[in-house]
């Protein structure tokens, strides 16, 4: 019997219309063919079938998009627009997202593999909320007045102030795990601050970014403010990063590509923000009740099939409750129902691509050969589509690749720890530092641990909540810069000092 519950159902008429549209790029508020005429297939990861095509943007298309973004930044409606009008436009976009929520969730589910249910409540609702939050910032950007002691001719004084101005034309390169939400995290602060954008979705998941482009035009943003180029990373993405007309690159994706981007952007000294991978620890102290610990640990790794940069992929449980928690998490893993994202009974969809499925299966194999014990999952799924069983590996140690490297799939490594004094060192012993969670009701222990954890976000008695008002980003090799909140507004603006003799 197959471990996968049902076949993918037929798309709704709205989604069918969208899938059959002509594959084009969105430049200067117009839909245009890629100059090369090349296309990229779009695959349904639940069955490997080709469901649509998108245009493959080349160097000439990148030039056209950057030119459109530059014109919009410097001249015309957007350049002269009052902040309150920008706010209203971003709100209008969020309303259109709400009105088209069902279609967006279905597209996201088909393209990425996640369940439509989760796409609806997490990705689409999160996108709408993110734009609403960022809309408010448009009217709240401020500088300061500064007392200076600089000397001038007798009888004169200096008056100084700071202004925040848009950083300029921004290339935004996003990953395939939360395609629409990542577009919002990038576009939201850029639009609030008056920047112009070229958004490049991941080649595996381009659909919702293209639908979003239609909504951006419908909302009434002036031409050139947002341009959407579908294309491959090594070509379209790389061309954007080295383009002299781009002022900032904002990237979310793998550490490997983040490092390439950082190097390439050095040639033109672009501003760069990088939100990269993680290998986030989940630390369970033994005062924790076992059921809460099991539910928390399972959700931390299996949400979105583990394709989450902040996934809780390393579980450290204190000695007295280790055996029970491990057994519980393995049981929870075995109980998860795999299936296509559009089937209402599905609890976990396929991974995004056959490449990702292979990468994750290779890691599981590496764990086995390095001596890890497989407590749940591990074996391949005999069904078309890119499914991977939720997997729990125990008897691991810090030198194993499965403990050090980001797997980006539903694979948990679990280890026992004894002494509270050693857990921070263990938790910090990877190159990453994106997030961590601590589970305990011992206030004193928790508060002593928080400052020792090298991570951009530390959750306590939860793992995963993000909020448009809460800075998000990494220590160490998890990246540079912080998205969301005031930090994002600062990242999308240049600070200008004005000094006037009066
Ligand atoms: P993964 O390997 O898991 O697909 P990547 O980091 O390669 O993750 O992809 C994240 C995003 O970065 C995607 O939009 C991809 O197209 C883009 N990308 C990949 N390689 C490059 C590159 N050399 N330059 C710019 N963007 C890239
Ligand atoms: Mg890659």
Coordinates of C-alpha atoms and ligand atoms in Angstrom, one line a residue:
X1 CA 0.0 0.0 0.0
X2 CA 1.2 3.4 -0.8
X3 CA 2.1 5.7 2.1
X4 CA 0.8 8.7 0.2
X5 CA -2.9 9.3 0.6
X6 CA -4.4 10.6 -2.7
X7 CA -3.7 12.0 -6.2
X8 CA -3.5 15.7 -6.7
X9 CA -7.0 17.0 -7.6
X10 CA -7.7 19.2 -10.7
X11 CA -7.0 23.0 -10.3
X12 CA -9.9 25.5 -9.9
X13 CA -10.8 27.5 -13.0
X14 CA -9.0 30.6 -11.7
X15 CA -5.8 28.7 -11.3
X16 CA -6.3 26.8 -14.6
X17 CA -6.6 30.2 -16.3
X18 CA -3.4 31.4 -14.7
X19 CA -1.4 28.3 -15.5
X20 CA -2.3 28.6 -19.2
X21 CA -1.4 32.3 -19.5
X22 CA 1.4 33.3 -21.9
X23 CA 4.8 33.0 -20.1
X24 CA 6.1 36.6 -19.8
X25 CA 8.1 38.9 -17.6
X26 CA 6.7 41.9 -15.8
X27 CA 8.8 45.0 -16.7
X28 CA 7.6 48.6 -16.4
X29 CA 4.0 47.4 -15.7
X30 CA 3.9 45.5 -19.0
X31 CA 3.9 41.8 -19.8
X32 CA 6.7 41.1 -22.2
X33 CA 8.3 38.0 -23.7
X34 CA 11.9 37.1 -22.6
X35 CA 14.1 38.5 -25.4
X36 CA 15.7 35.0 -25.9
X37 CA 12.3 33.4 -26.1
X38 CA 13.5 30.7 -23.7
X39 CA 11.1 29.1 -21.1
X40 CA 11.4 27.3 -17.8
X41 CA 9.0 24.4 -17.0
X42 CA 6.9 24.6 -13.8
X43 CA 6.5 21.2 -12.1
X44 CA 3.9 20.0 -9.6
X45 CA 6.0 18.4 -6.9
X46 CA 3.2 16.1 -5.9
X47 CA 3.5 14.1 -9.1
X48 CA 6.3 15.5 -11.2
X49 CA 4.0 16.7 -14.0
X50 CA 4.7 19.8 -16.0
X51 CA 1.8 22.3 -15.2
X52 CA 3.0 25.5 -16.8
X53 CA 5.9 27.4 -18.2
X54 CA 7.5 30.8 -17.3
X55 CA 9.8 33.0 -19.2
X56 CA 13.6 32.7 -18.7
X57 CA 14.9 36.3 -18.3
X58 CA 18.4 36.9 -19.8
X59 CA 20.9 39.7 -19.6
X60 CA 18.9 42.0 -22.0
X61 CA 15.7 41.6 -19.9
X62 CA 17.7 42.3 -16.7
X63 CA 19.0 45.5 -18.4
X64 CA 15.4 46.6 -19.3
X65 CA 14.1 45.9 -15.8
X66 CA 16.9 47.8 -14.1
X67 CA 16.4 50.7 -16.5
X68 CA 12.7 50.8 -15.7
X69 CA 13.3 50.7 -12.0
X70 CA 15.9 53.5 -12.3
X71 CA 13.5 55.7 -14.2
X72 CA 10.7 55.1 -11.7
X73 CA 13.1 55.8 -8.8
X74 CA 14.3 59.1 -10.1
X75 CA 11.6 60.7 -12.1
X76 CA 7.8 60.8 -12.2
X77 CA 4.9 59.7 -10.0
X78 CA 6.8 57.4 -7.6
X79 CA 9.7 59.7 -7.1
X80 CA 7.4 62.6 -6.3
X81 CA 4.7 60.6 -4.4
X82 CA 3.7 61.6 -0.9
X83 CA 4.2 59.0 1.8
X84 CA 0.5 58.7 2.5
X85 CA -0.1 57.8 -1.1
X86 CA 2.5 55.1 -0.9
X87 CA 0.8 53.8 2.2
X88 CA -2.6 53.8 0.4
X89 CA -1.1 51.9 -2.5
X90 CA 0.4 49.2 -0.3
X91 CA -2.9 48.8 1.5
X92 CA -4.7 48.5 -1.7
X93 CA -2.3 45.7 -2.7
X94 CA -3.0 43.9 0.7
X95 CA -6.7 44.2 0.0
X96 CA -6.3 42.6 -3.4
X97 CA -4.3 39.8 -1.8
X98 CA -7.1 39.2 0.6
X99 CA -9.7 39.2 -2.2
X100 CA -7.7 36.7 -4.2
X101 CA -6.5 34.6 -1.2
X102 CA -8.0 31.3 -2.2
X103 CA -6.4 31.4 -5.7
X104 CA -3.0 32.5 -4.3
X105 CA -3.1 29.7 -1.7
X106 CA -4.0 27.1 -4.4
X107 CA -1.2 28.4 -6.7
X108 CA 1.3 28.2 -3.8
X109 CA 0.3 24.7 -2.9
X110 CA 0.5 23.5 -6.5
X111 CA 3.9 25.1 -7.1
X112 CA 5.6 24.4 -3.8
X113 CA 3.8 21.3 -2.5
X114 CA 2.8 22.7 0.8
X115 CA -0.9 22.1 1.9
X116 CA -3.4 24.7 0.7
X117 CA -4.6 24.9 4.3
X118 CA -1.1 26.1 5.5
X119 CA -0.6 28.3 2.4
X120 CA -3.8 30.0 3.3
X121 CA -3.3 30.6 7.0
X122 CA 0.5 31.1 6.9
X123 CA 1.7 32.3 3.5
X124 CA -1.2 34.3 2.1
X125 CA -2.5 35.7 5.4
X126 CA 1.1 36.5 6.4
X127 CA 1.7 38.2 3.1
X128 CA -1.4 40.4 3.5
X129 CA -0.4 41.3 7.1
X130 CA 3.2 42.0 6.1
X131 CA 2.1 44.5 3.5
X132 CA -0.3 46.2 6.0
X133 CA 2.4 46.5 8.6
X134 CA 4.9 48.0 6.1
X135 CA 2.3 50.3 4.6
X136 CA 2.2 52.1 8.0
X137 CA 5.9 52.7 7.9
X138 CA 5.6 54.8 4.8
X139 CA 4.3 57.7 6.9
X140 CA 6.5 57.1 9.9
X141 CA 10.0 57.5 8.5
X142 CA 11.9 60.1 10.4
X143 CA 15.4 61.6 11.0
X144 CA 16.6 63.7 13.8
X145 CA 17.8 67.2 14.5
X146 CA 21.3 67.4 15.8
X147 CA 23.2 69.9 17.9
X148 CA 26.7 70.3 16.4
X149 CA 29.7 72.2 17.8
X150 CA 31.4 72.9 14.5
X151 CA 32.9 76.4 14.4
X152 CA 32.2 79.0 11.6
X153 CA 32.7 82.7 11.0
X154 CA 31.7 84.9 13.9
X155 CA 28.0 85.3 14.3
X156 CA 27.1 82.1 12.5
X157 CA 25.7 78.8 13.8
X158 CA 25.2 75.4 12.3
X159 CA 22.0 73.5 12.2
X160 CA 22.1 69.8 11.4
X161 CA 19.6 67.1 10.7
X162 CA 19.4 63.6 9.3
X163 CA 17.1 62.3 6.6
X164 CA 16.4 58.7 5.6
X165 CA 16.2 58.3 1.8
X166 CA 15.4 55.3 -0.3
X167 CA 18.5 53.1 -0.9
X168 CA 17.5 53.0 -4.6
X169 CA 17.0 50.2 -7.1
X170 CA 16.9 46.9 -5.2
X171 CA 17.4 43.4 -6.7
X172 CA 15.5 40.9 -4.5
X173 CA 16.3 37.3 -4.9
X174 CA 14.1 34.9 -3.0
X175 CA 13.8 31.2 -2.3
X176 CA 11.2 28.5 -2.9
X177 CA 10.0 27.6 0.6
X178 CA 7.7 30.5 1.2
X179 CA 7.5 32.1 -2.2
X180 CA 4.8 34.7 -1.7
X181 CA 5.7 35.6 1.9
X182 CA 9.3 36.1 1.0
X183 CA 8.2 38.4 -1.9
X184 CA 6.3 40.4 0.7
X185 CA 9.2 40.5 3.2
X186 CA 11.3 42.0 0.3
X187 CA 8.8 44.2 -1.4
X188 CA 7.1 45.5 1.7
X189 CA 9.9 47.6 3.2
X190 CA 11.2 48.6 -0.2
X191 CA 7.8 50.1 -1.2
X192 CA 7.3 51.7 2.2
X193 CA 10.6 53.6 1.8
X194 CA 10.2 54.6 -1.8
X195 CA 12.7 52.2 -3.4
X196 CA 12.1 50.4 -6.7
X197 CA 12.5 46.7 -7.2
X198 CA 13.4 43.9 -9.4
X199 CA 12.0 40.7 -7.8
X200 CA 13.4 37.3 -8.9
X201 CA 11.5 34.4 -7.6
X202 CA 13.1 30.9 -7.3
X203 CA 13.0 29.0 -10.6
X204 CA 11.2 26.2 -8.7
X205 CA 8.3 28.4 -7.5
X206 CA 7.6 31.4 -9.8
X207 CA 3.8 31.4 -9.9
X208 CA 2.7 33.5 -7.0
X209 CA 5.2 36.2 -7.7
X210 CA 3.7 36.5 -11.2
X211 CA 0.2 36.6 -9.8
X212 CA 1.4 39.2 -7.3
X213 CA 2.7 41.3 -10.3
X214 CA -0.8 41.3 -11.8
X215 CA -2.2 42.6 -8.5
X216 CA 0.6 45.2 -8.2
X217 CA -0.5 46.6 -11.6
X218 CA -4.2 46.4 -10.5
X219 CA -3.4 48.3 -7.3
X220 CA -2.1 51.2 -9.4
X221 CA 1.6 51.3 -8.6
X222 CA 3.4 53.4 -11.3
X223 CA 5.3 51.6 -14.0
X224 CA 8.8 50.4 -13.1
X225 CA 8.3 50.4 -9.3
X226 CA 8.1 46.7 -9.2
X227 CA 9.4 44.4 -11.9
X228 CA 9.3 40.6 -11.8
X229 CA 11.8 38.6 -13.6
X230 CA 11.5 34.8 -13.7
X231 CA 14.7 33.0 -14.4
X232 CA 17.5 30.8 -13.1
X233 CA 19.8 31.9 -10.3
X234 CA 23.1 31.3 -12.1
X235 CA 22.0 33.5 -15.0
X236 CA 19.2 35.9 -14.2
X237 CA 20.1 36.1 -10.5
X238 CA 23.8 36.6 -11.1
X239 CA 23.2 39.2 -13.8
X240 CA 21.1 41.2 -11.3
X241 CA 23.8 41.0 -8.6
X242 CA 26.6 42.3 -10.8
X243 CA 24.5 44.9 -12.6
X244 CA 26.0 48.4 -12.0
X245 CA 22.5 50.0 -12.0
X246 CA 21.4 48.1 -8.9
X247 CA 22.0 49.8 -5.5
X248 CA 21.2 46.9 -3.1
X249 CA 20.8 43.2 -3.3
X250 CA 18.4 41.5 -0.8
X251 CA 18.8 37.8 -0.8
X252 CA 17.2 34.9 1.0
X253 CA 18.5 31.4 0.2
X254 CA 21.4 29.0 0.7
X255 CA 24.7 30.0 2.4
X256 CA 26.6 28.9 -0.7
X257 CA 24.8 31.4 -2.9
X258 CA 24.8 34.1 -0.2
X259 CA 28.6 34.0 -0.2
X260 CA 28.8 34.2 -4.0
X261 CA 26.5 37.2 -3.9
X262 CA 28.4 38.9 -1.2
X263 CA 31.6 38.6 -3.3
X264 CA 30.1 39.6 -6.5
X265 CA 28.4 42.7 -5.0
X266 CA 31.8 43.9 -3.7
X267 CA 32.8 45.0 -7.1
X268 CA 30.2 47.7 -7.2
X269 CA 29.9 48.0 -3.3
X270 CA 26.2 47.4 -3.4
X271 CA 24.4 47.2 -0.1
X272 CA 23.8 43.5 0.6
X273 CA 21.4 41.8 3.0
X274 CA 21.5 38.1 3.3
X275 CA 19.1 35.8 5.1
X276 CA 20.7 32.4 4.9
X277 CA 20.3 29.0 6.3
X278 CA 20.3 27.6 9.8
X279 CA 20.7 24.5 11.9
X280 CA 18.6 25.7 14.8
X281 CA 18.7 23.9 18.1
X282 CA 15.6 23.0 20.1
X283 CA 16.7 22.8 23.8
X284 CA 14.3 20.9 26.1
X285 CA 15.1 21.2 29.8
X286 CA 13.9 18.3 32.0
X287 CA 11.2 20.3 33.9
X288 CA 9.3 20.3 30.6
X289 CA 6.2 18.1 30.4
X290 CA 6.8 15.4 27.9
X291 CA 3.7 15.9 25.8
X292 CA 4.4 19.6 25.3
X293 CA 8.0 18.8 24.5
X294 CA 7.0 16.2 21.9
X295 CA 4.5 18.5 20.2
X296 CA 6.8 21.4 20.2
X297 CA 9.8 19.5 18.8
X298 CA 7.7 17.8 16.1
X299 CA 6.2 21.1 14.9
X300 CA 9.6 22.8 15.0
X301 CA 11.0 20.4 12.4
X302 CA 8.1 19.1 10.4
X303 CA 6.3 22.4 9.7
X304 CA 6.5 23.0 5.9
X305 CA 8.2 19.6 5.5
X306 CA 11.3 21.1 7.3
X307 CA 11.9 23.5 4.4
X308 CA 12.2 26.4 6.8
X309 CA 15.5 28.3 7.3
X310 CA 14.6 28.5 11.0
X311 CA 13.5 24.9 11.3
X312 CA 14.3 23.3 14.7
X313 CA 16.5 20.6 13.1
X314 CA 18.7 19.7 16.2
X315 CA 16.8 18.5 19.2
X316 CA 18.7 18.5 22.6
X317 CA 16.8 16.9 25.5
X318 CA 18.0 16.8 29.0
X319 CA 18.7 13.3 30.4
X320 CA 15.6 12.5 32.5
X321 CA 13.1 13.0 29.8
X322 CA 15.2 12.2 26.7
X323 CA 14.0 8.6 26.1
X324 CA 10.3 9.6 26.4
X325 CA 10.6 12.7 24.2
X326 CA 12.5 10.8 21.6
X327 CA 9.9 8.0 21.5
X328 CA 7.1 10.6 21.3
X329 CA 8.7 12.6 18.4
X330 CA 9.3 9.3 16.5
X331 CA 5.7 8.4 17.0
X332 CA 4.5 11.8 15.9
X333 CA 6.7 11.5 12.7
X334 CA 5.3 8.1 11.8
X335 CA 1.7 9.4 12.2
X336 CA 2.0 12.3 9.8
X337 CA -0.1 11.8 6.6
X338 CA 1.8 12.5 3.4
X339 CA -0.1 13.6 0.3
X340 CA -0.6 16.3 -2.3
X341 CA -1.0 19.8 -1.0
X342 CA -4.5 20.1 -2.5
X343 CA -5.9 17.1 -0.8
X344 CA -7.7 18.2 2.4
X345 CA -6.5 15.1 4.4
X346 CA -2.8 15.8 3.7
X347 CA -0.7 16.9 6.7
X348 CA 2.7 17.1 4.9
X349 CA 3.1 17.6 1.2
X350 CA 6.1 16.6 -1.0
X351 CA 9.4 18.5 -1.1
X352 CA 9.7 21.2 -3.7
X353 CA 11.8 19.4 -6.3
X354 CA 13.4 16.1 -7.2
X355 CA 16.7 17.7 -6.6
X356 CA 15.7 18.6 -3.1
X357 CA 14.3 15.1 -2.5
X358 CA 17.6 13.6 -3.6
X359 CA 19.6 16.0 -1.4
X360 CA 17.6 15.1 1.7
X361 CA 17.7 11.3 1.0
X362 CA 21.5 11.6 0.5
X363 CA 21.8 13.3 3.9
X364 CA 19.7 10.5 5.5
X365 CA 22.1 8.0 3.9
X366 CA 25.1 9.9 5.1
X367 CA 23.6 9.9 8.7
X368 CA 23.2 6.1 8.5
X369 CA 26.7 5.5 7.3
X370 CA 28.1 7.8 10.0
X371 CA 26.4 5.7 12.6
X372 CA 23.1 7.5 13.4
X373 CA 20.1 5.3 14.4
X374 CA 16.9 5.8 12.4
X375 CA 14.1 6.1 14.9
X376 CA 11.4 7.1 12.3
X377 CA 11.2 7.4 8.5
X378 CA 14.4 7.2 6.6
X379 CA 13.3 4.9 3.8
X380 CA 12.1 6.2 0.4
X381 CA 8.4 6.6 -0.5
X382 CA 7.2 4.4 -3.3
X383 CA 5.0 7.0 -5.0
X384 CA 5.4 9.5 -7.8
X385 CA 6.2 13.0 -6.6
X386 CA 9.0 14.2 -4.3
X387 CA 7.9 12.8 -1.0
X388 CA 10.2 12.2 1.9
X389 CA 9.0 10.5 5.1
X390 CA 9.4 12.5 8.3
X391 CA 12.7 11.2 9.7
X392 CA 14.2 11.1 13.2
X393 CA 17.9 10.3 13.7
X394 CA 19.4 9.5 17.1
X395 CA 22.8 8.5 18.4
X396 CA 24.3 11.4 16.6
X397 CA 27.4 13.5 17.4
X398 CA 28.6 16.9 16.5
X399 CA 31.1 15.8 13.9
X400 CA 28.4 14.2 11.7
X401 CA 27.3 16.0 8.5
X402 CA 23.7 15.6 9.5
X403 CA 24.4 17.6 12.7
X404 CA 26.5 20.3 11.1
X405 CA 24.9 21.0 7.7
X406 CA 21.5 22.3 6.8
X407 CA 19.3 19.5 5.3
X408 CA 16.2 21.6 4.6
X409 CA 13.8 18.7 4.8
X410 CA 11.8 16.8 7.4
X411 CA 14.9 15.3 9.1
X412 CA 15.5 15.8 12.8
X413 CA 18.7 14.8 14.7
X414 CA 18.3 14.2 18.4
X415 CA 20.8 14.1 21.2
X416 CA 20.8 13.8 25.0
X417 CA 22.5 16.4 27.2
X418 CA 23.2 16.2 30.9
X419 CA 24.4 19.4 32.3
X420 CA 22.8 22.9 31.7
X421 CA 26.3 24.4 31.7
X422 CA 27.3 22.5 28.6
X423 CA 24.2 23.1 26.4
X424 CA 25.0 26.6 25.1
X425 CA 28.4 25.4 23.7
X426 CA 26.7 22.4 22.1
X427 CA 23.9 24.6 20.7
X428 CA 26.4 27.1 19.3
X429 CA 28.7 24.4 17.7
X430 CA 27.7 24.9 14.0
X431 CA 28.6 27.6 11.6
X432 CA 25.0 28.9 11.7
X433 CA 23.2 31.2 14.1
X434 CA 19.7 32.0 12.8
X435 CA 17.4 30.8 15.6
X436 CA 17.0 28.6 18.6
X437 CA 14.3 27.6 21.1
X438 CA 14.5 26.9 24.8
X439 CA 11.8 25.0 26.5
X440 CA 11.4 25.2 30.3
X441 CA 9.4 26.9 33.0
X442 CA 12.5 27.6 35.0
X443 CA 12.8 31.4 34.5
X444 CA 16.2 31.6 36.0
X445 CA 17.7 28.9 33.8
X446 CA 16.0 30.3 30.7
X447 CA 17.2 33.8 31.3
X448 CA 20.7 32.7 31.9
X449 CA 20.8 30.7 28.7
X450 CA 19.3 33.4 26.4
X451 CA 22.4 35.6 26.2
X452 CA 24.7 32.6 25.7
X453 CA 22.9 31.5 22.5
X454 CA 24.4 32.9 19.3
X455 CA 21.3 33.3 17.2
X456 CA 19.3 36.1 15.7
X457 CA 16.0 34.8 17.3
X458 CA 15.6 32.9 20.5
X459 CA 12.1 31.5 21.1
X460 CA 11.0 30.3 24.6
X461 CA 8.4 27.6 24.9
X462 CA 7.6 27.9 21.2
X463 CA 9.5 27.6 17.9
X464 CA 8.8 29.5 14.8
X465 CA 6.6 32.5 15.3
X466 CA 7.6 35.5 13.2
X467 CA 6.0 38.9 13.1
X468 CA 6.3 41.9 10.7
X469 CA 7.4 43.9 13.8
X470 CA 10.1 41.5 15.0
X471 CA 13.6 41.7 13.5
X472 CA 14.6 38.5 11.8
X473 CA 18.1 37.5 10.6
X474 CA 21.2 35.6 11.5
X475 CA 24.4 35.6 13.5
X476 CA 27.5 34.0 12.0
X477 CA 27.0 32.3 8.7
X478 CA 23.2 32.7 8.8
X479 CA 23.5 36.0 7.2
X480 CA 23.8 39.7 7.6
X481 CA 21.1 42.4 8.2
X482 CA 17.7 42.1 9.8
X483 CA 14.4 41.9 8.0
X484 CA 11.1 43.1 9.5
X485 CA 10.4 45.9 12.0
X486 CA 12.2 49.2 12.1
X487 CA 15.4 47.3 11.2
X488 CA 14.0 46.6 7.7
X489 CA 13.2 50.3 7.2
X490 CA 16.8 51.2 8.1
X491 CA 18.1 48.5 5.7
X492 CA 16.2 50.0 2.8
X493 CA 17.2 53.6 3.4
X494 CA 20.5 55.6 3.3
X495 CA 21.1 58.0 6.1
X496 CA 21.9 61.5 5.0
X497 CA 23.3 64.2 7.2
X498 CA 22.3 67.8 6.3
X499 CA 24.3 70.6 7.8
X500 CA 23.3 74.2 7.3
X501 CA 25.0 77.4 8.3
X502 CA 22.4 79.8 9.7
Ligands
LIG1 P1 18.6 26.1 -3.4 O1 19.9 25.6 -3.8 O2 18.0 25.5 -2.2 O3 17.6 26.2 -4.5 P2 19.6 28.8 -3.7 O4 20.3 29.6 -2.7 O5 20.3 28.2 -4.8 O6 18.8 27.6 -2.9 O7 18.4 29.6 -4.3 C1 17.7 30.8 -3.7 C2 17.5 31.8 -4.8 O8 18.8 32.2 -5.2 C3 16.8 31.4 -6.0 O9 16.0 32.5 -6.5 C4 17.9 31.1 -7.0 O10 17.5 31.3 -8.3 C5 18.9 32.2 -6.6 N1 20.3 31.9 -7.0 C6 20.9 30.7 -7.1 N2 22.2 30.9 -7.5 C7 22.4 32.2 -7.7 C8 23.5 33.0 -8.1 N3 24.7 32.5 -8.4 N4 23.3 34.4 -8.1 C9 22.2 34.9 -7.8 N5 21.1 34.2 -7.4 C10 21.2 32.9 -7.4
LIG2 MG1 21.2 26.3 -5.4

